[in-house]
JSON list of C-alpha atoms in Angstrom, two decimals:
[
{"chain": "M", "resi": 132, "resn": "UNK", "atom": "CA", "xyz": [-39.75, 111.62, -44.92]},
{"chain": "M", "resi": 133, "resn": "UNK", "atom": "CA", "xyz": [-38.36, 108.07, -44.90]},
{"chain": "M", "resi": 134, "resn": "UNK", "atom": "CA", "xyz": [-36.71, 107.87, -48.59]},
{"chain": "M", "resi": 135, "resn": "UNK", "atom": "CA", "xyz": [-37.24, 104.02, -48.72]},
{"chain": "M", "resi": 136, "resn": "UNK", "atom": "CA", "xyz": [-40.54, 104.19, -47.89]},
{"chain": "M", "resi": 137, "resn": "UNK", "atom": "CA", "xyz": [-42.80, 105.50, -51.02]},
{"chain": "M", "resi": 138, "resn": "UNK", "atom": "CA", "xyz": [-46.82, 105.97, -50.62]},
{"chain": "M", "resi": 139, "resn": "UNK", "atom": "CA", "xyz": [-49.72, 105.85, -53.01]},
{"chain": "M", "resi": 140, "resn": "UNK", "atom": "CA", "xyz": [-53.03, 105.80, -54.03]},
{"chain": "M", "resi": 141, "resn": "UNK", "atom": "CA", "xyz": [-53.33, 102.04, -52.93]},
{"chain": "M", "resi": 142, "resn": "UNK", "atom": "CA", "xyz": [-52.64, 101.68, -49.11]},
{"chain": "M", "resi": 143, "resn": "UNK", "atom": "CA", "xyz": [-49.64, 99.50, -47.98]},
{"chain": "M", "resi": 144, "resn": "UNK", "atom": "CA", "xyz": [-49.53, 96.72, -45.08]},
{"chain": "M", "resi": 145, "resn": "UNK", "atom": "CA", "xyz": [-47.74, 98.01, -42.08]},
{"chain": "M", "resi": 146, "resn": "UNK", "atom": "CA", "xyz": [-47.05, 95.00, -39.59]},
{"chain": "M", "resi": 147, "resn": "UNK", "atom": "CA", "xyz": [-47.07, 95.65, -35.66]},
{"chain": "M", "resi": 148, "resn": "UNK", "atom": "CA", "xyz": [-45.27, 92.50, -33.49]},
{"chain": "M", "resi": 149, "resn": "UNK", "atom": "CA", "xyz": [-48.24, 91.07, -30.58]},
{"chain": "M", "resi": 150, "resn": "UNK", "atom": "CA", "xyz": [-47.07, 89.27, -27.61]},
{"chain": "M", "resi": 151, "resn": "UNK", "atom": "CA", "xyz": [-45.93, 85.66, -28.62]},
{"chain": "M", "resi": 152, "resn": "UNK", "atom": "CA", "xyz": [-42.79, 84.08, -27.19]},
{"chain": "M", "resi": 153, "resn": "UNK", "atom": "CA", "xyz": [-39.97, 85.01, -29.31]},
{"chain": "M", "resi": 154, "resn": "UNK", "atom": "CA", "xyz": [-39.15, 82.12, -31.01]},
{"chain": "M", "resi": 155, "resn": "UNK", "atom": "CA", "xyz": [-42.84, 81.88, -32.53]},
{"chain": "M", "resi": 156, "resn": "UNK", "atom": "CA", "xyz": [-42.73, 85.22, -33.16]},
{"chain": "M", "resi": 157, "resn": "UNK", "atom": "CA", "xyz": [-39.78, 85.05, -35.52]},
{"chain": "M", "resi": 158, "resn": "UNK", "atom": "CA", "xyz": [-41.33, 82.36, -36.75]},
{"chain": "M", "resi": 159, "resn": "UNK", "atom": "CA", "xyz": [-44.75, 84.68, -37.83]},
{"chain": "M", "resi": 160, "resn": "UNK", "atom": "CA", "xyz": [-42.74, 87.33, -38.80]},
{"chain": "M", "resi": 161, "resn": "UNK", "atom": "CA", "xyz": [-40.98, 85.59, -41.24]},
{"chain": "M", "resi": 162, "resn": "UNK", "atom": "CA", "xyz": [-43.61, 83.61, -42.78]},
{"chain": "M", "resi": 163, "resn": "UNK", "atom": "CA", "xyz": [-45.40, 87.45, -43.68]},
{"chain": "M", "resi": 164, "resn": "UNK", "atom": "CA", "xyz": [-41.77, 89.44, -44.65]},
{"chain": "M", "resi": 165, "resn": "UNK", "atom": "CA", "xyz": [-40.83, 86.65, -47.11]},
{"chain": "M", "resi": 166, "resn": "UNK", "atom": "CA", "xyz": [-44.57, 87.51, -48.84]},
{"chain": "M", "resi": 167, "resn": "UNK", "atom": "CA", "xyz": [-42.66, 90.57, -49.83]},
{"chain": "M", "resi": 168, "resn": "UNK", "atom": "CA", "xyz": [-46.00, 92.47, -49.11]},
{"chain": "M", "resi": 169, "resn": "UNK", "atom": "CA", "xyz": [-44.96, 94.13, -46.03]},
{"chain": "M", "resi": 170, "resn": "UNK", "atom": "CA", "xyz": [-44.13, 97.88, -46.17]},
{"chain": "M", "resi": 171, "resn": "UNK", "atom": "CA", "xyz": [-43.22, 98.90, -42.89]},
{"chain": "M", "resi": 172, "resn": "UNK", "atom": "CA", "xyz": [-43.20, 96.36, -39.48]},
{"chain": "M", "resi": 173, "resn": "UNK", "atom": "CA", "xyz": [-43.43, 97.83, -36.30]},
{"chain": "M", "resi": 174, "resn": "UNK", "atom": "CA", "xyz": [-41.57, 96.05, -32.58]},
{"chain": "M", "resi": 175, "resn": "UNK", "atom": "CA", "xyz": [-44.09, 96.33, -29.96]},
{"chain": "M", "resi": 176, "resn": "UNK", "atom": "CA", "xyz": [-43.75, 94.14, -27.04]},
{"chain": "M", "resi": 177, "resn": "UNK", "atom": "CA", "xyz": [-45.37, 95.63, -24.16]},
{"chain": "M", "resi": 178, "resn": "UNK", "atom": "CA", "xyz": [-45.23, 92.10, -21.95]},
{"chain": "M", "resi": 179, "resn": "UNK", "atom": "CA", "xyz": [-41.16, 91.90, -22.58]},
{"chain": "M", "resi": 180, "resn": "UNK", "atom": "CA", "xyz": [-41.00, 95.13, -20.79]},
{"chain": "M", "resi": 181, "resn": "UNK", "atom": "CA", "xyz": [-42.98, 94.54, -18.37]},
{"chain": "M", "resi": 182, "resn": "UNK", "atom": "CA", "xyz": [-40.45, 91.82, -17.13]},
{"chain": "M", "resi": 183, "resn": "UNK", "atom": "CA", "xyz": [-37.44, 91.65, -15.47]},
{"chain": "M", "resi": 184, "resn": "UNK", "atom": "CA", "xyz": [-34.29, 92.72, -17.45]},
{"chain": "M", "resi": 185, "resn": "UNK", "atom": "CA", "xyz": [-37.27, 93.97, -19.71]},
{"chain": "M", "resi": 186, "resn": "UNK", "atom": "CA", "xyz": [-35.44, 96.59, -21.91]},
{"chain": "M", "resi": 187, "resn": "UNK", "atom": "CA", "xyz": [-32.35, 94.38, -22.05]},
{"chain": "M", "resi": 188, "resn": "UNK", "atom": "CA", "xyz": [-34.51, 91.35, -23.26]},
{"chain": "M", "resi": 189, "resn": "UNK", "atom": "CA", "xyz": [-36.41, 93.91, -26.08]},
{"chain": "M", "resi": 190, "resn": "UNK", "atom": "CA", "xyz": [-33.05, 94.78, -27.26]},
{"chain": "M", "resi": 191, "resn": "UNK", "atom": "CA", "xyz": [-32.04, 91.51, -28.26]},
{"chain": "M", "resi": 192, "resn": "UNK", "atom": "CA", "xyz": [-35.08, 90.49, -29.65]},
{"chain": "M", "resi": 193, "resn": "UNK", "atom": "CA", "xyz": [-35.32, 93.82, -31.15]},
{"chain": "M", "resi": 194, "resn": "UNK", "atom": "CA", "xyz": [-32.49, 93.43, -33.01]},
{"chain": "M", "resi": 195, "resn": "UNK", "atom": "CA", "xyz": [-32.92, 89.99, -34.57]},
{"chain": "M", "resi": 196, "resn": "UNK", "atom": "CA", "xyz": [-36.12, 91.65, -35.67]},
{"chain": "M", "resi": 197, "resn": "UNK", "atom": "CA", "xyz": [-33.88, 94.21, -37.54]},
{"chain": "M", "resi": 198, "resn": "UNK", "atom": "CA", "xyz": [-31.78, 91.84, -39.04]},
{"chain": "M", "resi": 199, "resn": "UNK", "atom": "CA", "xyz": [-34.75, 89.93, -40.35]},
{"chain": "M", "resi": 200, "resn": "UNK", "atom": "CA", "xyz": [-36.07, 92.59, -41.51]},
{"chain": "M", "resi": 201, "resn": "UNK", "atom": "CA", "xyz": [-32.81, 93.99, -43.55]},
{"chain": "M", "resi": 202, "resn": "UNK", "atom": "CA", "xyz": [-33.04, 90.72, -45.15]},
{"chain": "M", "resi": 203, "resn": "UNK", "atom": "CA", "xyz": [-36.55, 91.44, -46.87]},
{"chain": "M", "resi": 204, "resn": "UNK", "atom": "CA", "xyz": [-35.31, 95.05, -47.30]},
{"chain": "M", "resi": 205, "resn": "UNK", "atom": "CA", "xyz": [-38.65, 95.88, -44.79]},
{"chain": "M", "resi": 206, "resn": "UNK", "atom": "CA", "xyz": [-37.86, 99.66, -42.94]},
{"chain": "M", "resi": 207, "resn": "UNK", "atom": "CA", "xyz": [-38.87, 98.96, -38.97]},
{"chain": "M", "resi": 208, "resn": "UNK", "atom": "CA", "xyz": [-39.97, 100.86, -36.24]},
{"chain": "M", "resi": 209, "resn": "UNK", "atom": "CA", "xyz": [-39.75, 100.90, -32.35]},
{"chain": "M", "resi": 210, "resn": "UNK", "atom": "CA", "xyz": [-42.59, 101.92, -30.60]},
{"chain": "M", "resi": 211, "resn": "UNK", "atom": "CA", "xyz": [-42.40, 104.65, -28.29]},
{"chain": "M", "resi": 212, "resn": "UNK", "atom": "CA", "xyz": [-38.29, 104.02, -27.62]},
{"chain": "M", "resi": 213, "resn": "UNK", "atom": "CA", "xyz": [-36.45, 106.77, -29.74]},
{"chain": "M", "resi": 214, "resn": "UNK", "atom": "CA", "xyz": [-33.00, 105.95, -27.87]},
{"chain": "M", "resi": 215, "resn": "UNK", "atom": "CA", "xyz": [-33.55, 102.23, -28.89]},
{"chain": "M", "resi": 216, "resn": "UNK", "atom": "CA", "xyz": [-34.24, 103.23, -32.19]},
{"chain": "M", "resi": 217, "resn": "UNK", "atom": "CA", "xyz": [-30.88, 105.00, -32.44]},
{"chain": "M", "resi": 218, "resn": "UNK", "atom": "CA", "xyz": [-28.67, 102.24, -30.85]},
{"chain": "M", "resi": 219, "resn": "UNK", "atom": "CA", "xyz": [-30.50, 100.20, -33.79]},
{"chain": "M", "resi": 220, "resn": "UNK", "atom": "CA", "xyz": [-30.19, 102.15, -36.61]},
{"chain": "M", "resi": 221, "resn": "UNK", "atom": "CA", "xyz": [-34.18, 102.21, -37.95]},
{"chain": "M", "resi": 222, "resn": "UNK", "atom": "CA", "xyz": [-37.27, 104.34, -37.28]},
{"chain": "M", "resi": 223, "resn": "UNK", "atom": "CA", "xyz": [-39.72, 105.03, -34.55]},
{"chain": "M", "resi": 224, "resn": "UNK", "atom": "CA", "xyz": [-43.23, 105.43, -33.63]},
{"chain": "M", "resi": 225, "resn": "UNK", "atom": "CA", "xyz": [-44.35, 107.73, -31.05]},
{"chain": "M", "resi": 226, "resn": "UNK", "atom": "CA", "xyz": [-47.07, 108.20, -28.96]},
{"chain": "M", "resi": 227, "resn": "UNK", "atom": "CA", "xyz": [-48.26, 111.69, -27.98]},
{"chain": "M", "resi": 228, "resn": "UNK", "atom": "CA", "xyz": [-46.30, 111.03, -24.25]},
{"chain": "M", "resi": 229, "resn": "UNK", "atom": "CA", "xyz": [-43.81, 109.55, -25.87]},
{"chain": "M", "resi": 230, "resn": "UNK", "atom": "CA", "xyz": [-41.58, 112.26, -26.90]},
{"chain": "M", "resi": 231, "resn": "UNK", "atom": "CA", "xyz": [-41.43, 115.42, -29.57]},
{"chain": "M", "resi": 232, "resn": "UNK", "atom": "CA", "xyz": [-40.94, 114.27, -33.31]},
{"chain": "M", "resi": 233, "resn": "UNK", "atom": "CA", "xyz": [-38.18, 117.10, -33.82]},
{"chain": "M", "resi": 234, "resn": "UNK", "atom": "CA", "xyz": [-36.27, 114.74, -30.34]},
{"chain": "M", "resi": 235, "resn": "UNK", "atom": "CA", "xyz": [-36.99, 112.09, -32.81]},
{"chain": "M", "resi": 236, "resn": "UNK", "atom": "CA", "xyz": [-35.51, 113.88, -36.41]},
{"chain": "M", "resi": 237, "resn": "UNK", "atom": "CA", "xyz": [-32.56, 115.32, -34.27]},
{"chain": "M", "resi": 238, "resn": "UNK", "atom": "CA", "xyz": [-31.42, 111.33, -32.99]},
{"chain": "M", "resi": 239, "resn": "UNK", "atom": "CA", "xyz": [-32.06, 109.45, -35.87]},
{"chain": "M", "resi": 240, "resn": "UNK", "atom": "CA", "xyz": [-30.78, 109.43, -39.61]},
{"chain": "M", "resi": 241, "resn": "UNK", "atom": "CA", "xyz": [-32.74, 111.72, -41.90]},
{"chain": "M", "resi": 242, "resn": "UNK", "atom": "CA", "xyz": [-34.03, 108.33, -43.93]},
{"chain": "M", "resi": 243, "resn": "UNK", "atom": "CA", "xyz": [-35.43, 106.48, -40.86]},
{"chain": "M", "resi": 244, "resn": "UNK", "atom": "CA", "xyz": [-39.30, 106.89, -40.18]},
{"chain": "M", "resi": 245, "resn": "UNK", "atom": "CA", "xyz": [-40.99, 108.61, -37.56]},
{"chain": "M", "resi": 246, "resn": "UNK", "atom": "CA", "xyz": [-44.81, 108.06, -37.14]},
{"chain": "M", "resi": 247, "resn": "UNK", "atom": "CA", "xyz": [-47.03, 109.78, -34.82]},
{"chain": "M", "resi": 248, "resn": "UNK", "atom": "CA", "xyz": [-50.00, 108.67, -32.94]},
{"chain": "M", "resi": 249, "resn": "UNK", "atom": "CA", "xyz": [-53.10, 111.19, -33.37]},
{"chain": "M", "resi": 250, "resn": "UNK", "atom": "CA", "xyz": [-55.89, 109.11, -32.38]},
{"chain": "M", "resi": 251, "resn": "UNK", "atom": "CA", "xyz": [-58.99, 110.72, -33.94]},
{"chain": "M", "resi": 252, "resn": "UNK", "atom": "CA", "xyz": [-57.74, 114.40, -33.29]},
{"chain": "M", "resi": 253, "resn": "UNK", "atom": "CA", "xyz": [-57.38, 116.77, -36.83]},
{"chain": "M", "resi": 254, "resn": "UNK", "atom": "CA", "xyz": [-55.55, 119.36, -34.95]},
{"chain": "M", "resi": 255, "resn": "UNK", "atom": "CA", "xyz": [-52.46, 116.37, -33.60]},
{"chain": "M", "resi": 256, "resn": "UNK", "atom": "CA", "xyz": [-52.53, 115.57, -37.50]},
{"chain": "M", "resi": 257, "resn": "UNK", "atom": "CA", "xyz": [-51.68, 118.94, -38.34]},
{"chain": "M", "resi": 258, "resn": "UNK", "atom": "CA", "xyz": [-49.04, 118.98, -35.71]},
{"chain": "M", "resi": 259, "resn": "UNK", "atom": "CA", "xyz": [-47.71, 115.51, -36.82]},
{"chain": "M", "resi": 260, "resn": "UNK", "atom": "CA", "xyz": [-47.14, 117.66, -40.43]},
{"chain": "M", "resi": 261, "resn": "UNK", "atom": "CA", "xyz": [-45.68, 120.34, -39.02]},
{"chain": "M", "resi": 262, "resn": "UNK", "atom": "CA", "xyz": [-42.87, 118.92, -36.92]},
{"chain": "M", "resi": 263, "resn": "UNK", "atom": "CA", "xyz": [-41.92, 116.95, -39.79]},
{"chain": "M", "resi": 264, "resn": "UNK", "atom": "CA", "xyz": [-43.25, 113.02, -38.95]},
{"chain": "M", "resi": 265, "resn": "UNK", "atom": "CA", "xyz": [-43.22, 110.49, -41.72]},
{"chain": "M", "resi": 266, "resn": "UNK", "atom": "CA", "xyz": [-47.36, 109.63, -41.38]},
{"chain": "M", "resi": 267, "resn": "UNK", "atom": "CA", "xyz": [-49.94, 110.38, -38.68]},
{"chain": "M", "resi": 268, "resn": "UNK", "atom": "CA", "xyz": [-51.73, 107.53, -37.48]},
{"chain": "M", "resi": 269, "resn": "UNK", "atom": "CA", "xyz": [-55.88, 107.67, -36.93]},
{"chain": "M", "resi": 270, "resn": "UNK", "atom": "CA", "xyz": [-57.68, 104.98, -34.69]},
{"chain": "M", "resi": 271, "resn": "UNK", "atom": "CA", "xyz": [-59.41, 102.86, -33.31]},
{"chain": "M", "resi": 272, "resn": "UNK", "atom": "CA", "xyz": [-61.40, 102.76, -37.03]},
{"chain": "M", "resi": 273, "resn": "UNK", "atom": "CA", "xyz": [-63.04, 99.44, -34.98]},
{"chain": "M", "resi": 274, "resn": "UNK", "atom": "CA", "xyz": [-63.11, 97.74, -31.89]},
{"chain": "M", "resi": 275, "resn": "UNK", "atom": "CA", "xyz": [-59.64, 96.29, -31.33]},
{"chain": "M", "resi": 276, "resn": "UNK", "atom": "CA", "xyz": [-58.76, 93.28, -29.23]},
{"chain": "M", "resi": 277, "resn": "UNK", "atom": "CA", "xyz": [-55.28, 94.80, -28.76]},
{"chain": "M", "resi": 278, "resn": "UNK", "atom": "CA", "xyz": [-56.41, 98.00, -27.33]},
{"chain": "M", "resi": 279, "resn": "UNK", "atom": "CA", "xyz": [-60.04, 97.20, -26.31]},
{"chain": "M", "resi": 280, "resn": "UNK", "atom": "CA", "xyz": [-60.63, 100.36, -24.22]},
{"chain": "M", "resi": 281, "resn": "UNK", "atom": "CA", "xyz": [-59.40, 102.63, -27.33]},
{"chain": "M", "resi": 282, "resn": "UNK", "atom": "CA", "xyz": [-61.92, 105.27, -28.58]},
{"chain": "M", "resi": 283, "resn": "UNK", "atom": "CA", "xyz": [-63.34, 104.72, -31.90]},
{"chain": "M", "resi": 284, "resn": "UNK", "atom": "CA", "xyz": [-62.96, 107.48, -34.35]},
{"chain": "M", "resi": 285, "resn": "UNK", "atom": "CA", "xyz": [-65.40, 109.19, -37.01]},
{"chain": "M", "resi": 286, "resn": "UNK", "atom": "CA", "xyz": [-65.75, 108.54, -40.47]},
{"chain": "M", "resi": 287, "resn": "UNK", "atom": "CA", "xyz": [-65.48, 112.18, -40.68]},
{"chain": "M", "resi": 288, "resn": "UNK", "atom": "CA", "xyz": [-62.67, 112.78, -38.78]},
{"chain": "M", "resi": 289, "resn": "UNK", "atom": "CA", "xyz": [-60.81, 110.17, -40.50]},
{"chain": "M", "resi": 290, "resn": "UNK", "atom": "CA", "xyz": [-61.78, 112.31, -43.37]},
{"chain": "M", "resi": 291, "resn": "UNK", "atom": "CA", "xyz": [-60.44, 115.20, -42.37]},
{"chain": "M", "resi": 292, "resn": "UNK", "atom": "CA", "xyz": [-57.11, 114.20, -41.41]},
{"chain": "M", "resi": 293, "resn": "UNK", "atom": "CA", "xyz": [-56.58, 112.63, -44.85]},
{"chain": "M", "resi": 294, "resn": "UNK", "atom": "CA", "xyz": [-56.51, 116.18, -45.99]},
{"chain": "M", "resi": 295, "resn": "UNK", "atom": "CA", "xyz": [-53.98, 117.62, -44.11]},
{"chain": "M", "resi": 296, "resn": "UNK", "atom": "CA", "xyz": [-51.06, 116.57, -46.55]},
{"chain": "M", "resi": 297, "resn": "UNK", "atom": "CA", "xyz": [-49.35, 113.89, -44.56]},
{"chain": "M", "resi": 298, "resn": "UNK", "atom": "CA", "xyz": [-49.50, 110.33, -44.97]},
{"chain": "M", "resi": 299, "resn": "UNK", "atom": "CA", "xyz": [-52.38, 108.60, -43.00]},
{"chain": "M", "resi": 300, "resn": "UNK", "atom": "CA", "xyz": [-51.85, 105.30, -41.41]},
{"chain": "M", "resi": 301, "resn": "UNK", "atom": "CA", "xyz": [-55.25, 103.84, -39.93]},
{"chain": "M", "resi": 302, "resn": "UNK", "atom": "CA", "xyz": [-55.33, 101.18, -37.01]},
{"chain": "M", "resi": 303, "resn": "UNK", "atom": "CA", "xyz": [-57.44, 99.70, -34.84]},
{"chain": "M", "resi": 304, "resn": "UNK", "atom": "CA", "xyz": [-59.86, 96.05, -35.59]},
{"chain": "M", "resi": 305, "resn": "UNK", "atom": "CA", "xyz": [-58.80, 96.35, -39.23]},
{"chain": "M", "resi": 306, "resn": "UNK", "atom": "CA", "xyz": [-59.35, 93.08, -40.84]},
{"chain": "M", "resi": 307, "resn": "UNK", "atom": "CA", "xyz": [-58.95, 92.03, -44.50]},
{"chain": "M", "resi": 308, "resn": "UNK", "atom": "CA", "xyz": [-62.52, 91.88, -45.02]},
{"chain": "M", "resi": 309, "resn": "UNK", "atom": "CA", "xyz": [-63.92, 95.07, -43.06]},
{"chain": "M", "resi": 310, "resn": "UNK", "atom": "CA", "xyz": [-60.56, 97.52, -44.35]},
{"chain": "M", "resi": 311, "resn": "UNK", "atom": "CA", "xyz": [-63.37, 97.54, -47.97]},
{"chain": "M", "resi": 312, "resn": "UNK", "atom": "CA", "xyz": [-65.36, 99.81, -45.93]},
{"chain": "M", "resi": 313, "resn": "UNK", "atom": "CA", "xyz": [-62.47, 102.43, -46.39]},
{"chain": "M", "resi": 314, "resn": "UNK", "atom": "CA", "xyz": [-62.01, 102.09, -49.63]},
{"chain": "M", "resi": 315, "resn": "UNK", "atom": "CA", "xyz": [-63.36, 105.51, -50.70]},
{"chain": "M", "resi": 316, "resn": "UNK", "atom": "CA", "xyz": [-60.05, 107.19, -48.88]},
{"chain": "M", "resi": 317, "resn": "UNK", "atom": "CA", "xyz": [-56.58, 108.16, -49.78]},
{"chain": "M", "resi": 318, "resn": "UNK", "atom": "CA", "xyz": [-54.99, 105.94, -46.75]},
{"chain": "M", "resi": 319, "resn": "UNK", "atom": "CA", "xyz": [-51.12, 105.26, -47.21]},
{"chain": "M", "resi": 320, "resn": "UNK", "atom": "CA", "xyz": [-50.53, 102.17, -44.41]},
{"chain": "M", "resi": 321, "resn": "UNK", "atom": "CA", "xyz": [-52.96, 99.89, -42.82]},
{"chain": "M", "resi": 322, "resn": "UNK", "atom": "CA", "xyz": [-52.02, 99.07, -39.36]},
{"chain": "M", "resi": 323, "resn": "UNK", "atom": "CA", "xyz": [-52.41, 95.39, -38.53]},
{"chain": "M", "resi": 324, "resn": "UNK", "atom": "CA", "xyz": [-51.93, 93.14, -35.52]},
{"chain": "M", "resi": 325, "resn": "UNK", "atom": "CA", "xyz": [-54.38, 90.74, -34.47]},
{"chain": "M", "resi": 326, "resn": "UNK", "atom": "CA", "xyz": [-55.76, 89.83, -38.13]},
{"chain": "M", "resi": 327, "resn": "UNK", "atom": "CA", "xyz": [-52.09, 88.52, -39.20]},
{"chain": "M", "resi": 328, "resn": "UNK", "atom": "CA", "xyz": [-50.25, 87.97, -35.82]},
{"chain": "M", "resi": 329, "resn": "UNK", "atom": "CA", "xyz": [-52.79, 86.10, -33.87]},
{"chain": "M", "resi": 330, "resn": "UNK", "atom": "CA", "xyz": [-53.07, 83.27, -36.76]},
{"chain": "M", "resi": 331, "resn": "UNK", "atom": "CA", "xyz": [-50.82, 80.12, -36.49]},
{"chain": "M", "resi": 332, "resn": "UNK", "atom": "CA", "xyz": [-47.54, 79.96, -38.68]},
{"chain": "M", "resi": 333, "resn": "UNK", "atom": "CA", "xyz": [-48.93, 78.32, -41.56]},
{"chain": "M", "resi": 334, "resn": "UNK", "atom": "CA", "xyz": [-51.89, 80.64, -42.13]},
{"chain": "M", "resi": 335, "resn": "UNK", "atom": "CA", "xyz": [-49.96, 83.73, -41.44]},
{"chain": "M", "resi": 336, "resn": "UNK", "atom": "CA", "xyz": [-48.42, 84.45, -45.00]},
{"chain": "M", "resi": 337, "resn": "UNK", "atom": "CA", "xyz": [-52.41, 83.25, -46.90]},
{"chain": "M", "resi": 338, "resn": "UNK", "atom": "CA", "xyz": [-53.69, 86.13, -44.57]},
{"chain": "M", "resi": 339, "resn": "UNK", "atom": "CA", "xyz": [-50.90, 88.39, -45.95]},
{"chain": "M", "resi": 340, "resn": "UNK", "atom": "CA", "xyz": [-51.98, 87.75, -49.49]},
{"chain": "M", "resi": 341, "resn": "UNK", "atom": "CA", "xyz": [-55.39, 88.15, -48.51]},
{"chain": "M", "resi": 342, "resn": "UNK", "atom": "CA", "xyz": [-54.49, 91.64, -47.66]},
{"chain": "M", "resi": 343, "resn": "UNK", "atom": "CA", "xyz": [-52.99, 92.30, -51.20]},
{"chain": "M", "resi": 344, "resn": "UNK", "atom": "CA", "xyz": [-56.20, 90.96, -52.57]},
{"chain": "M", "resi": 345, "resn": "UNK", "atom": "CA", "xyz": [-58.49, 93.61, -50.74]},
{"chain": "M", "resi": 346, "resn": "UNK", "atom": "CA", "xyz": [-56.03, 95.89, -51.42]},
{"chain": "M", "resi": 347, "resn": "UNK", "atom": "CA", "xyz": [-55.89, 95.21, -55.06]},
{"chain": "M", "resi": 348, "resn": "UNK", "atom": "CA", "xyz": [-60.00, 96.38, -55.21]},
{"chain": "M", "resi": 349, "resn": "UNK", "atom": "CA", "xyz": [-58.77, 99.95, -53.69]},
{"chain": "M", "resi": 350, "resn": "UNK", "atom": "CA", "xyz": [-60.96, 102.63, -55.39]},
{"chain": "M", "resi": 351, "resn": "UNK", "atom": "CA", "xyz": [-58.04, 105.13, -56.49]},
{"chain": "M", "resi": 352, "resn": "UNK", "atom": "CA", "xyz": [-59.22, 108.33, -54.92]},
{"chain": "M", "resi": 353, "resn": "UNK", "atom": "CA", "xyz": [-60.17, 110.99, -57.39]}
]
């Protein structure tokens, strides 16, 4: 498990990147890391890499993003890229085609985090646990403008994989006023994209605090 990254009973905000240029990116990014409210931020940019010079392109802006980052003392992940992770120094998060956790352990250092998609699926959860990942995420919990066509998942089974012992991170439409309606469960990071990213500049750090509000009216799980 990450050492810099602690969990408990009240869920932290774990920031994915969307698709804006770069420069307005930064720009976002920024304005929510100085809130200080920020746990974990995530580089996704599927459109850079679907360019030419794609992974060259993510590198650079992947590493301003780390540097950023290091100077709000935020960990980061790379989605899905475990040898980009390593050239950078930081974590990674890992789809179930996108490579084996104990790949992931073996090329990065022990305090970087490793996260591991499990979709709605109890039995990937367990799995996640086993092989040693820093937090399983669970989702779609809603309808998601980022990944429309993603299944939703079961209360229930969101249930159950909060009691298999390894952080849960939930994704997937989360907003700060719907995330109330799991309030009644031990989640450790919240997942967000759209709900912060998609804002302009000067509304993205409000939204962040509007995240520590809901937040702050977590029912501790007993």
């Amino acid at each position: 498990m990450n050492q810099s990254l602690t969990f408990s009973a009240i869920p932290k905000l774990y920031l994915l990147t969307n698709d804006d240029e770069f420069e307005l990116l930064y720009q976002k990014l920024d304005a929510a890391l100085s809130t200080g409210l920020i746990a974990l931020l995530q580089v996704r940019r599927k459109r850079v890499l679907s360019l030419p010079d794609g992974a060259l392109n993510l590198f650079e802006e992947a590493r301003k993003i780390v540097e950023l980052a290091k100077v709000y003392n935020v960990p980061v992940v790379i989605n899905d890229d475990v040898k980009l992770a390593e050239r950078l120094g930081v974590g990674v998060h890992l789809g179930q085609t996108d490579g084996k956790v104990g790949d992931a352990l073996q090329s990065l250092e022990p305090t970087q985090v490793i996260g591991r998609t499990c979709h709605g699926n109890v039995e990937l959860v367990k799995e996640a646990k086993g092989d040693g990942a820093s937090y399983a995420a669970m989702g779609a919990v809603f309808t998601s403008n980022t990944k429309p066509r993603a299944d939703i998942i079961s209360r229930q089974q969101l249930i159950e994989g909060c009691q298999q012992g390894i952080p849960i991170c939930v994704i997937g439409g989360l907003t700060a006023e719907n995330v109330s309606e799991l309030a009644d469960m031990p989640i450790a990071l919240v997942a967000v994209v759209g709900d912060i990213m998609d804002l302009p500049v000067e509304r993205v750090a409000k939204r962040c605090y509007e995240w520590q509000q809901a937040f702050s009216e977590w029912k501790t799980p007993t």
